Amino acid sequence: MPEVTYVATDGSERKVEVPQGRSVMHGAIQNGVRGIEAECGGVLSCATCHVYVDPEWVDRLDPPSEDEEDMLSNTAAERRPGSRLSCQIEVTDDLNGLRVQIPETQS
Amino acid sequence: MSDGLVVLGASYAGVQIAVSARESGYEGPIAILGDEAELPYQRPPLSKGYLSGKVDDATLPLRSAGFYEEYRIKLHLGTAATAVDRRGRAVVLADGTEHRFDRLAFATGSRARTLSLPGADLDGVYTLRSLADARQLLAAMRTAERAVVVGGGYIGLEVASTLVTAGCQVTVLEASDRLLSRAAAPPLAAFVTEAHRSRGVEVVTGVQATRLLGEAGRVTSVESTDHVSRPANLVLVAAGAIPNGELAVASGLACDQTAIIVDACGRTNEPEVLAAGDCAATRQGAAVLRLESIQNATDQGRAAGKAVAGRAEEHPVVPWFWSDQYELKLQMAGLVAGYDRHVIRGRTDSGRFGIYYFRAGRLIAVDTVNKPGEHLTARKLVASPAGITPEAAADESVNLRSFLKAAQPAS
């Protein structure tokens, strides 16, 4: 199963196996990774599952949709080049080893 | 040793109270008591993606079992509470067990209003609040050919959109003179009505069901005040919800009917008792405001959890809500009641636009359709003291976010 590493603001890391086809958000919620709220459950309604994708991974993801793009301009924590909504990143074998950082706040 | 916090109700508000109490430094035992057997789960998909097959059971839990262990939150699921003894500081469950508490939080939610009509207890008549309800409805949808949805609110309309998309003939019966009469303003309701009609849903307003007829115990048709009998092998009653505050009423807490009155920090009139979510209401002057939404359950739950930890603080929030019907993402920010003017940003026929509602020149609410980014901006605009003028809101060449920067230089 692909493994995703979530890096907290204090630098601590949490590695989680996420089933293929599930989202990076799902992996965080089901494993109690702190700092990802996902208030709307992953339907592009709240922007509280914001993450910073590590630079080496950014280009290996499908680019954000127009709606996600618009929402990324409205996140609670500042937008950076690797900003994504983790509900929109579907985990595949190709993403085994993906690293994402959790922002300081979601709301 | 302290008896700790007992939370009655294991959904969004209940889980949030427990989590926020812990995260705010509460060190006592925490127990969540719930009458359903499942781990606390997401409810919005039950009337949306769960029925269309886009969402499955594995994605529904709000948190994993391990999460509750890590937070030292004990879950007691599958048994209803039958009494609250506030003096004795104990909750009694249906199996006779008692849970003693120092602090008690009601997060008992609401239940579907049912019809008191002849035939309302026939097979094939459903309501939708819980996962068990959704499983029954999903099974019934497989053989449904003609459906009548009683009630034109969000849940009824979401299910209607799924049913008609699946090839079912659907009628929505709404007692008031328009759809979404309690939940949305006329401009959005008009757009939603047209969206349903253009996809083949029969939308009938100003009409009430009077009788359900059946054969061999199964529903076959619905009669209504327009003197029409509509054939139906599936009937969904989506006629609103009743707050589950009966135990609170019986224990002597201040309530408005069965809604538990709380302050901005989720505190009831008794210092050791809190409430949050669908079962709770706040006083707004002479009126009582009760919101049924994830946002309200979460924010009120967070406030109540902090109060448990001795960190009560008022934190103004803009209510928000969403609904998915067909390919339409409807998002509502703020409370629209009392608006005296509205403007449209964008074109309604494009299927992507915003409706901005003003009262005395001040922006009070925004509905967006297929504009999730604009919805997030709108929430901040509604909260912002500087606001925006109707003219600027209606002008698509105006960058809405520039008004936020002007209003909030610090953030």
Coordinates of C-alpha atoms in Angstrom, one line a residue:
Chain A
M1 CA 0.0 0.0 0.0
P2 CA 1.4 3.5 -0.8
E3 CA 2.9 5.3 2.1
V4 CA 2.3 9.0 2.7
T5 CA 4.4 11.0 5.2
Y6 CA 2.7 13.9 7.0
V7 CA 5.1 16.4 8.5
A8 CA 3.7 18.5 11.4
T9 CA 4.7 22.1 12.1
D10 CA 7.1 21.0 14.8
G11 CA 8.9 18.8 12.2
S12 CA 7.6 15.5 13.6
E13 CA 6.7 13.0 11.0
R14 CA 3.8 10.5 10.7
K15 CA 3.9 7.8 8.1
V16 CA 0.6 6.4 7.0
E17 CA -0.4 3.7 4.5
V18 CA -3.2 4.9 2.4
P19 CA -5.2 2.6 0.2
Q20 CA -5.0 3.3 -3.6
G21 CA -7.8 5.4 -4.8
R22 CA -8.3 7.2 -1.4
S23 CA -7.2 10.7 -0.9
V24 CA -4.3 12.1 1.2
M25 CA -7.0 13.7 3.3
H26 CA -8.7 10.3 3.9
G27 CA -5.3 8.9 5.1
A28 CA -4.9 11.8 7.6
I29 CA -8.4 11.6 9.0
Q30 CA -8.6 7.9 9.4
N31 CA -5.3 7.8 11.1
G32 CA -5.7 10.8 13.4
V33 CA -3.0 13.0 11.8
R34 CA -3.5 16.3 13.5
G35 CA -3.9 19.6 11.7
I36 CA -6.1 18.4 8.9
E37 CA -9.7 19.3 9.7
A38 CA -11.5 18.3 6.5
E39 CA -14.8 19.9 7.8
C40 CA -16.7 19.1 4.6
G41 CA -15.5 15.6 4.3
G42 CA -13.7 16.1 1.0
V43 CA -16.1 17.7 -1.4
L44 CA -14.3 20.9 -2.2
S45 CA -16.4 23.0 0.1
C46 CA -14.3 24.2 3.0
A47 CA -10.5 24.4 2.3
T48 CA -9.6 22.9 5.8
C49 CA -7.5 20.1 4.4
H50 CA -4.8 22.4 3.1
V51 CA -1.3 20.9 2.9
Y52 CA 2.1 21.9 1.4
V53 CA 3.4 19.2 -0.9
D54 CA 7.2 18.8 -0.8
P55 CA 8.8 20.5 -3.8
E56 CA 10.1 17.2 -5.3
W57 CA 6.6 15.9 -5.5
V58 CA 4.6 18.9 -6.7
D59 CA 5.1 18.2 -10.4
R60 CA 4.3 14.6 -10.0
L61 CA 0.7 15.3 -9.1
D62 CA -2.1 16.1 -11.4
P63 CA -2.5 19.9 -11.4
P64 CA -5.3 21.4 -9.3
S65 CA -8.7 22.0 -10.9
E66 CA -9.9 25.5 -11.5
D67 CA -12.2 25.2 -8.4
E68 CA -9.3 23.9 -6.2
E69 CA -7.1 26.7 -7.6
D70 CA -9.7 29.3 -6.6
M71 CA -10.0 27.8 -3.1
L72 CA -6.2 27.7 -2.6
S73 CA -6.3 31.5 -2.8
N74 CA -8.6 31.5 0.2
T75 CA -6.9 29.1 2.7
A76 CA -6.4 30.2 6.3
A77 CA -2.6 29.6 6.2
E78 CA -0.6 31.3 3.5
R79 CA -0.5 29.9 0.1
R80 CA 2.9 28.5 -1.0
P81 CA 4.0 26.9 -4.3
G82 CA 3.2 23.4 -3.0
S83 CA -0.2 24.3 -1.6
R84 CA -2.9 21.7 -2.3
L85 CA -6.2 20.6 -0.8
S86 CA -5.4 17.1 0.3
C87 CA -8.9 15.8 -0.5
Q88 CA -8.1 16.3 -4.2
I89 CA -4.9 14.3 -4.2
E90 CA -5.8 10.7 -5.0
V91 CA -3.2 8.2 -3.8
T92 CA -1.7 5.8 -6.3
D93 CA 1.3 3.5 -6.3
D94 CA 3.2 6.2 -8.1
L95 CA 2.8 8.4 -5.1
N96 CA 4.4 5.9 -2.7
G97 CA 6.7 8.1 -0.5
L98 CA 4.7 11.3 -1.0
R99 CA 5.6 13.9 1.7
V100 CA 3.2 16.7 2.7
Q101 CA 3.6 19.4 5.4
I102 CA 0.7 20.5 7.5
P103 CA 0.1 24.2 7.8
E104 CA -0.2 26.1 11.0
T105 CA -3.9 26.6 10.8
Q106 CA -6.9 25.5 8.8
S107 CA -9.5 27.9 10.0
Chain B
M1 CA -11.1 10.5 40.8
S2 CA -13.3 12.8 38.7
D3 CA -16.2 11.3 36.9
G4 CA -15.3 13.4 34.0
L5 CA -17.2 14.6 30.9
V6 CA -20.0 12.6 29.5
V7 CA -21.1 13.5 26.0
L8 CA -24.6 12.4 24.9
G9 CA -24.6 11.9 21.2
A10 CA -21.9 10.5 18.9
S11 CA -21.9 12.6 15.8
Y12 CA -20.2 15.9 14.6
A13 CA -21.1 18.0 17.7
G14 CA -20.4 15.2 20.2
V15 CA -17.1 14.2 18.8
Q16 CA -16.0 17.9 18.5
I17 CA -16.9 18.6 22.1
A18 CA -14.8 15.7 23.2
V19 CA -11.8 16.5 20.9
S20 CA -11.9 20.2 21.7
A21 CA -12.1 19.6 25.5
R22 CA -9.0 17.3 25.2
E23 CA -7.1 19.7 22.9
S24 CA -7.9 22.6 25.2
G25 CA -6.3 20.8 28.2
Y26 CA -9.1 18.9 29.8
E27 CA -7.5 16.0 31.6
G28 CA -10.5 14.1 33.1
P29 CA -12.1 11.0 31.6
I30 CA -14.2 11.6 28.5
A31 CA -17.0 9.3 27.4
I32 CA -19.2 9.6 24.3
L33 CA -22.5 7.8 24.5
G34 CA -24.3 7.1 21.2
D35 CA -27.4 5.1 20.3
E36 CA -26.1 4.0 16.9
A37 CA -23.7 1.1 16.6
E38 CA -21.3 2.6 14.0
L39 CA -18.2 4.7 14.7
P40 CA -19.3 8.3 14.4
Y41 CA -19.7 9.0 10.7
Q42 CA -20.2 11.7 8.1
R43 CA -23.9 12.5 7.5
P44 CA -23.9 14.9 4.5
P45 CA -22.9 12.2 2.0
L46 CA -25.9 10.1 3.1
S47 CA -28.3 12.2 1.0
K48 CA -25.7 12.8 -1.7
G49 CA -22.7 10.6 -2.8
Y50 CA -23.7 7.6 -0.7
L51 CA -26.9 7.2 -2.7
S52 CA -25.2 7.6 -6.0
G53 CA -22.4 5.2 -5.2
K54 CA -19.6 7.8 -5.2
V55 CA -19.1 7.4 -1.4
D56 CA -18.8 4.0 0.3
D57 CA -18.9 2.9 3.9
A58 CA -15.1 2.9 4.3
T59 CA -14.9 6.7 3.8
L60 CA -17.7 7.6 6.2
P61 CA -16.1 7.4 9.7
L62 CA -15.3 10.8 11.1
R63 CA -12.2 9.4 12.8
S64 CA -10.6 6.0 13.2
A65 CA -11.0 3.9 16.4
G66 CA -7.4 4.5 17.1
F67 CA -7.9 8.3 17.1
Y68 CA -10.3 8.0 20.1
E69 CA -7.9 5.9 22.0
E70 CA -5.1 8.3 21.4
Y71 CA -7.3 11.1 22.7
R72 CA -8.5 8.9 25.7
I73 CA -12.1 9.3 24.6
K74 CA -14.2 6.2 25.4
L75 CA -17.0 5.4 23.0
H76 CA -20.1 3.6 24.3
L77 CA -22.1 3.0 21.1
G78 CA -25.3 1.2 20.3
T79 CA -27.3 2.0 23.4
A80 CA -29.7 4.9 23.8
A81 CA -29.8 7.0 26.9
T82 CA -33.1 6.9 28.7
A83 CA -32.7 9.4 31.6
V84 CA -30.5 12.1 32.9
D85 CA -30.3 12.5 36.6
R86 CA -28.7 16.0 37.0
R87 CA -28.8 16.0 40.8
G88 CA -27.2 12.6 41.0
R89 CA -24.9 13.5 38.1
A90 CA -25.6 10.3 36.1
V91 CA -26.9 9.3 32.7
V92 CA -28.9 6.1 32.6
L93 CA -28.8 3.9 29.4
A94 CA -31.5 1.6 28.0
D95 CA -29.5 -1.4 29.2
G96 CA -29.6 -0.1 32.8
T97 CA -26.0 1.0 33.0
E98 CA -25.2 4.3 34.6
H99 CA -22.5 6.8 33.6
R100 CA -21.6 9.3 36.2
F101 CA -20.4 12.7 35.2
D102 CA -19.0 16.0 36.5
R103 CA -19.7 17.7 33.2
L104 CA -22.5 16.7 30.8
A105 CA -22.8 17.8 27.2
F106 CA -25.9 17.2 25.0
A107 CA -25.1 16.6 21.4
T108 CA -28.2 14.5 20.7
G109 CA -28.9 16.0 17.3
S110 CA -32.3 15.9 15.6
R111 CA -34.6 13.4 14.1
A112 CA -36.7 13.4 11.0
R113 CA -40.2 14.8 11.3
T114 CA -42.7 12.1 10.3
L115 CA -46.1 12.4 8.7
S116 CA -49.2 11.8 10.9
L117 CA -51.3 10.8 7.9
P118 CA -53.1 7.6 7.0
G119 CA -50.7 5.2 5.4
A120 CA -47.6 6.9 6.7
D121 CA -46.4 3.6 8.2
L122 CA -46.6 1.6 5.0
D123 CA -43.5 -0.2 3.7
G124 CA -41.7 1.9 1.1
V125 CA -42.0 5.1 3.1
Y126 CA -38.7 6.4 4.3
T127 CA -37.0 9.2 6.2
L128 CA -33.3 10.0 6.1
R129 CA -31.1 11.0 9.0
S130 CA -28.9 8.0 9.8
L131 CA -26.6 5.5 8.0
A132 CA -29.2 2.8 8.7
D133 CA -31.9 5.0 6.9
A134 CA -29.5 5.6 4.0
R135 CA -28.9 1.9 3.6
Q136 CA -32.6 1.2 3.5
L137 CA -33.2 4.0 1.0
L138 CA -30.3 2.8 -1.2
A139 CA -31.8 -0.7 -1.3
A140 CA -35.2 0.7 -2.1
M141 CA -33.9 2.9 -4.9
R142 CA -32.8 -0.2 -6.9
T143 CA -36.4 -1.1 -7.6
A144 CA -37.9 2.4 -7.4
E145 CA -39.6 3.6 -10.6
R146 CA -41.9 6.4 -9.3
A147 CA -41.0 8.3 -6.2
V148 CA -42.7 11.1 -4.3
V149 CA -40.5 13.2 -2.0
V150 CA -42.6 15.0 0.6
G151 CA -40.8 18.2 1.5
G152 CA -38.8 20.5 -0.7
G153 CA -35.8 21.3 1.6
Y154 CA -32.2 20.4 1.0
I155 CA -32.4 16.7 1.9
G156 CA -35.5 16.1 -0.2
L157 CA -34.0 17.9 -3.2
E158 CA -30.7 16.1 -2.9
V159 CA -32.4 12.8 -2.9
A160 CA -34.7 13.9 -5.7
S161 CA -31.7 14.8 -7.8
T162 CA -30.2 11.3 -7.3
L163 CA -33.4 9.5 -8.0
V164 CA -34.2 11.3 -11.2
T165 CA -30.6 10.9 -12.4
A166 CA -31.0 7.2 -11.7
G167 CA -34.0 7.1 -14.1
C168 CA -36.8 7.3 -11.6
Q169 CA -39.9 9.5 -12.1
V170 CA -39.9 12.0 -9.2
T171 CA -42.4 14.4 -7.8
V172 CA -41.5 16.8 -5.0
L173 CA -44.4 18.0 -2.9
E174 CA -43.8 21.1 -0.9
A175 CA -46.4 22.5 1.4
S176 CA -45.2 26.1 1.3
D177 CA -45.4 28.3 -1.8
R178 CA -41.8 27.6 -2.8
L179 CA -38.9 25.2 -2.4
L180 CA -36.3 25.8 0.3
S181 CA -38.7 28.1 2.1
R182 CA -36.9 27.7 5.5
A183 CA -33.4 27.3 4.3
A184 CA -32.9 29.7 1.4
A185 CA -34.1 33.0 -0.1
P186 CA -36.3 33.2 -3.2
P187 CA -33.6 34.0 -5.7
L188 CA -31.7 30.8 -5.0
A189 CA -34.8 28.8 -4.6
A190 CA -36.1 29.9 -8.0
F191 CA -32.8 28.8 -9.6
V192 CA -32.9 25.4 -7.8
T193 CA -36.6 24.9 -8.8
E194 CA -35.7 25.5 -12.5
A195 CA -32.7 23.1 -12.2
H196 CA -35.0 20.3 -11.0
R197 CA -37.8 21.0 -13.5
S198 CA -35.4 21.1 -16.4
R199 CA -34.2 17.6 -15.4
G200 CA -37.7 16.2 -15.3
V201 CA -38.6 16.5 -11.6
E202 CA -42.2 17.4 -11.1
V203 CA -42.1 20.2 -8.5
V204 CA -45.4 21.0 -6.9
T205 CA -45.6 23.8 -4.3
G206 CA -48.4 24.9 -2.0
V207 CA -49.6 21.3 -1.8
Q208 CA -49.6 18.9 1.1
A209 CA -49.8 15.1 1.1
T210 CA -53.1 14.0 2.7
R211 CA -53.1 10.2 2.5
L212 CA -50.8 7.3 1.4
L213 CA -52.4 4.3 -0.2
G214 CA -50.9 0.9 -0.4
E215 CA -51.4 -2.7 -1.4
A216 CA -50.3 -5.6 0.8
G217 CA -48.7 -3.2 3.2
R218 CA -46.6 -1.4 0.6
V219 CA -47.1 2.1 -0.6
T220 CA -48.6 2.5 -4.1
S221 CA -49.7 6.1 -4.3
V222 CA -49.8 9.5 -2.5
E223 CA -52.9 11.7 -2.4
S224 CA -52.5 15.4 -1.8
T225 CA -54.5 18.6 -1.4
D226 CA -54.4 19.3 -5.2
H227 CA -56.7 16.3 -5.5
V228 CA -54.2 14.4 -7.5
S229 CA -53.2 10.8 -6.7
R230 CA -49.6 10.1 -7.7
P231 CA -48.4 6.5 -8.1
A232 CA -45.3 5.9 -6.1
N233 CA -43.4 2.8 -5.0
L234 CA -40.9 4.9 -3.0
V235 CA -41.9 7.8 -0.7
L236 CA -39.3 9.9 1.1
V237 CA -40.6 12.1 3.9
A238 CA -38.1 15.0 4.1
A239 CA -40.3 17.4 6.1
G240 CA -37.7 18.9 8.5
A241 CA -36.2 17.8 11.8
I242 CA -37.1 17.9 15.5
P243 CA -34.3 18.5 18.0
N244 CA -33.7 15.6 20.4
G245 CA -33.9 17.6 23.5
E246 CA -36.5 15.6 25.5
L247 CA -34.0 14.3 28.1
A248 CA -32.8 17.9 28.6
V249 CA -36.4 19.1 29.0
A250 CA -37.1 16.3 31.5
S251 CA -33.9 17.2 33.5
G252 CA -35.1 20.8 33.9
L253 CA -32.8 22.6 31.5
A254 CA -34.0 25.8 29.8
C255 CA -35.4 24.8 26.5
D256 CA -37.4 26.2 23.6
Q257 CA -39.8 23.3 22.9
T258 CA -37.2 20.5 22.6
A259 CA -34.2 22.8 21.6
I260 CA -31.7 23.3 24.4
I261 CA -30.9 27.0 24.9
V262 CA -27.2 27.8 25.0
D263 CA -25.0 30.9 25.0
A264 CA -22.3 31.7 22.5
C265 CA -19.9 29.3 24.3
G266 CA -22.3 26.3 24.3
R267 CA -23.3 26.7 28.0
T268 CA -26.8 25.9 29.1
N269 CA -28.4 27.6 32.1
E270 CA -26.7 25.1 34.4
P271 CA -23.0 25.6 34.7
E272 CA -22.0 21.9 34.4
V273 CA -24.1 21.2 31.4
L274 CA -23.3 22.1 27.8
A275 CA -25.1 21.5 24.4
A276 CA -24.1 21.8 20.8
G277 CA -25.4 21.0 17.3
D278 CA -28.9 20.4 16.0
C279 CA -30.3 20.0 19.5
A280 CA -29.1 23.4 20.6
A281 CA -30.4 26.9 20.0
T282 CA -29.3 30.4 20.9
R283 CA -31.3 33.4 21.8
Q284 CA -31.1 36.3 19.3
G285 CA -33.0 39.1 21.0
A286 CA -36.6 37.8 21.2
A287 CA -36.0 35.1 18.6
V288 CA -34.5 31.7 19.0
L289 CA -32.0 30.6 16.3
R290 CA -31.3 26.9 15.7
L291 CA -29.1 25.8 12.8
E292 CA -28.9 22.4 11.3
S293 CA -25.5 22.2 9.7
I294 CA -22.1 20.6 10.0
Q295 CA -20.5 24.1 10.5
N296 CA -22.8 24.9 13.4
A297 CA -22.3 21.5 15.0
T298 CA -18.5 21.8 14.7
D299 CA -18.2 25.4 15.8
Q300 CA -20.7 25.1 18.7
G301 CA -19.0 21.8 19.7
R302 CA -15.6 23.5 19.6
A303 CA -16.9 26.3 21.8
A304 CA -18.5 23.9 24.3
G305 CA -15.4 21.7 24.4
K306 CA -13.3 24.7 25.3
A307 CA -15.8 25.7 28.0
V308 CA -15.4 22.2 29.5
A309 CA -11.6 22.9 29.7
G310 CA -12.3 26.3 31.4
R311 CA -11.4 28.2 28.3
A312 CA -14.8 29.6 27.3
E313 CA -14.5 32.3 24.7
E314 CA -16.9 33.9 22.3
H315 CA -15.8 33.6 18.8
P316 CA -18.1 35.1 16.1
V317 CA -18.6 32.8 13.1
V318 CA -20.4 33.2 9.8
P319 CA -22.8 30.3 9.4
W320 CA -22.2 28.3 6.2
F321 CA -23.8 25.3 4.5
W322 CA -23.6 23.4 1.3
S323 CA -25.7 21.2 -0.9
D324 CA -24.8 19.1 -3.9
Q325 CA -27.6 18.5 -6.5
Y326 CA -26.8 17.2 -10.0
E327 CA -23.6 19.0 -11.0
L328 CA -24.5 22.0 -8.9
K329 CA -22.5 22.9 -5.8
L330 CA -24.7 25.2 -3.8
Q331 CA -22.9 27.1 -0.9
M332 CA -24.5 29.5 1.5
A333 CA -22.6 31.9 3.7
G334 CA -24.3 34.0 6.4
L335 CA -28.0 34.2 7.3
V336 CA -30.2 35.6 4.6
A337 CA -33.3 36.4 6.8
G338 CA -34.3 40.1 6.6
Y339 CA -32.5 41.0 3.4
D340 CA -33.9 44.0 1.5
R341 CA -31.8 43.8 -1.7
H342 CA -29.9 41.3 -3.7
V343 CA -27.6 41.4 -6.7
I344 CA -26.3 38.7 -8.9
R345 CA -22.6 38.4 -9.7
G346 CA -22.2 36.5 -12.9
R347 CA -24.9 35.0 -15.1
T348 CA -27.3 32.5 -13.8
D349 CA -27.6 30.7 -17.1
S350 CA -23.8 30.0 -17.0
G351 CA -24.5 27.8 -13.9
R352 CA -21.6 29.6 -12.1
F353 CA -22.7 32.7 -10.2
G354 CA -23.2 34.3 -6.8
I355 CA -26.2 36.0 -5.1
Y356 CA -25.3 38.7 -2.7
Y357 CA -27.9 39.7 -0.1
F358 CA -27.9 43.1 1.7
R359 CA -29.8 44.6 4.6
A360 CA -29.6 48.4 4.9
G361 CA -26.7 48.4 2.6
R362 CA -24.7 45.8 4.6
L363 CA -23.8 42.4 3.1
I364 CA -25.4 39.7 5.2
A365 CA -25.3 36.6 3.1
V366 CA -24.0 35.1 -0.1
D367 CA -25.2 32.1 -2.0
T368 CA -22.8 30.7 -4.7
V369 CA -23.4 28.1 -7.4
N370 CA -20.4 26.2 -8.6
K371 CA -18.0 28.8 -7.2
P372 CA -16.3 27.2 -4.2
G373 CA -13.5 29.8 -4.2
E374 CA -15.9 32.7 -4.2
H375 CA -17.8 31.1 -1.4
L376 CA -14.7 31.2 0.8
T377 CA -14.1 34.8 0.0
A378 CA -17.8 35.5 0.6
R379 CA -17.6 34.1 4.1
K380 CA -14.8 36.6 4.9
L381 CA -16.7 39.4 3.3
V382 CA -19.8 38.7 5.3
A383 CA -17.7 38.8 8.5
S384 CA -15.8 41.9 7.5
P385 CA -17.0 45.2 9.0
A386 CA -16.0 47.1 5.8
G387 CA -18.1 44.8 3.7
I388 CA -18.8 45.6 0.0
T389 CA -21.4 47.7 -1.9
P390 CA -24.1 46.0 -4.0
E391 CA -22.6 47.7 -7.1
A392 CA -19.1 46.3 -6.5
A393 CA -20.5 42.8 -5.7
A394 CA -22.4 42.7 -8.9
D395 CA -19.4 43.8 -11.0
E396 CA -17.4 40.8 -12.1
S397 CA -14.4 43.0 -13.0
V398 CA -14.1 43.9 -9.4
N399 CA -11.7 41.6 -7.4
L400 CA -13.7 40.7 -4.3
R401 CA -10.5 39.9 -2.4
S402 CA -9.3 43.5 -2.7
F403 CA -12.1 44.4 -0.2
L404 CA -10.7 41.9 2.3
K405 CA -7.2 43.3 2.0
A406 CA -8.5 46.8 2.6
A407 CA -10.5 45.7 5.6
Q408 CA -8.0 43.4 7.2
P409 CA -4.5 44.7 6.7
A410 CA -3.2 42.6 9.5
S411 CA -4.1 39.2 8.1

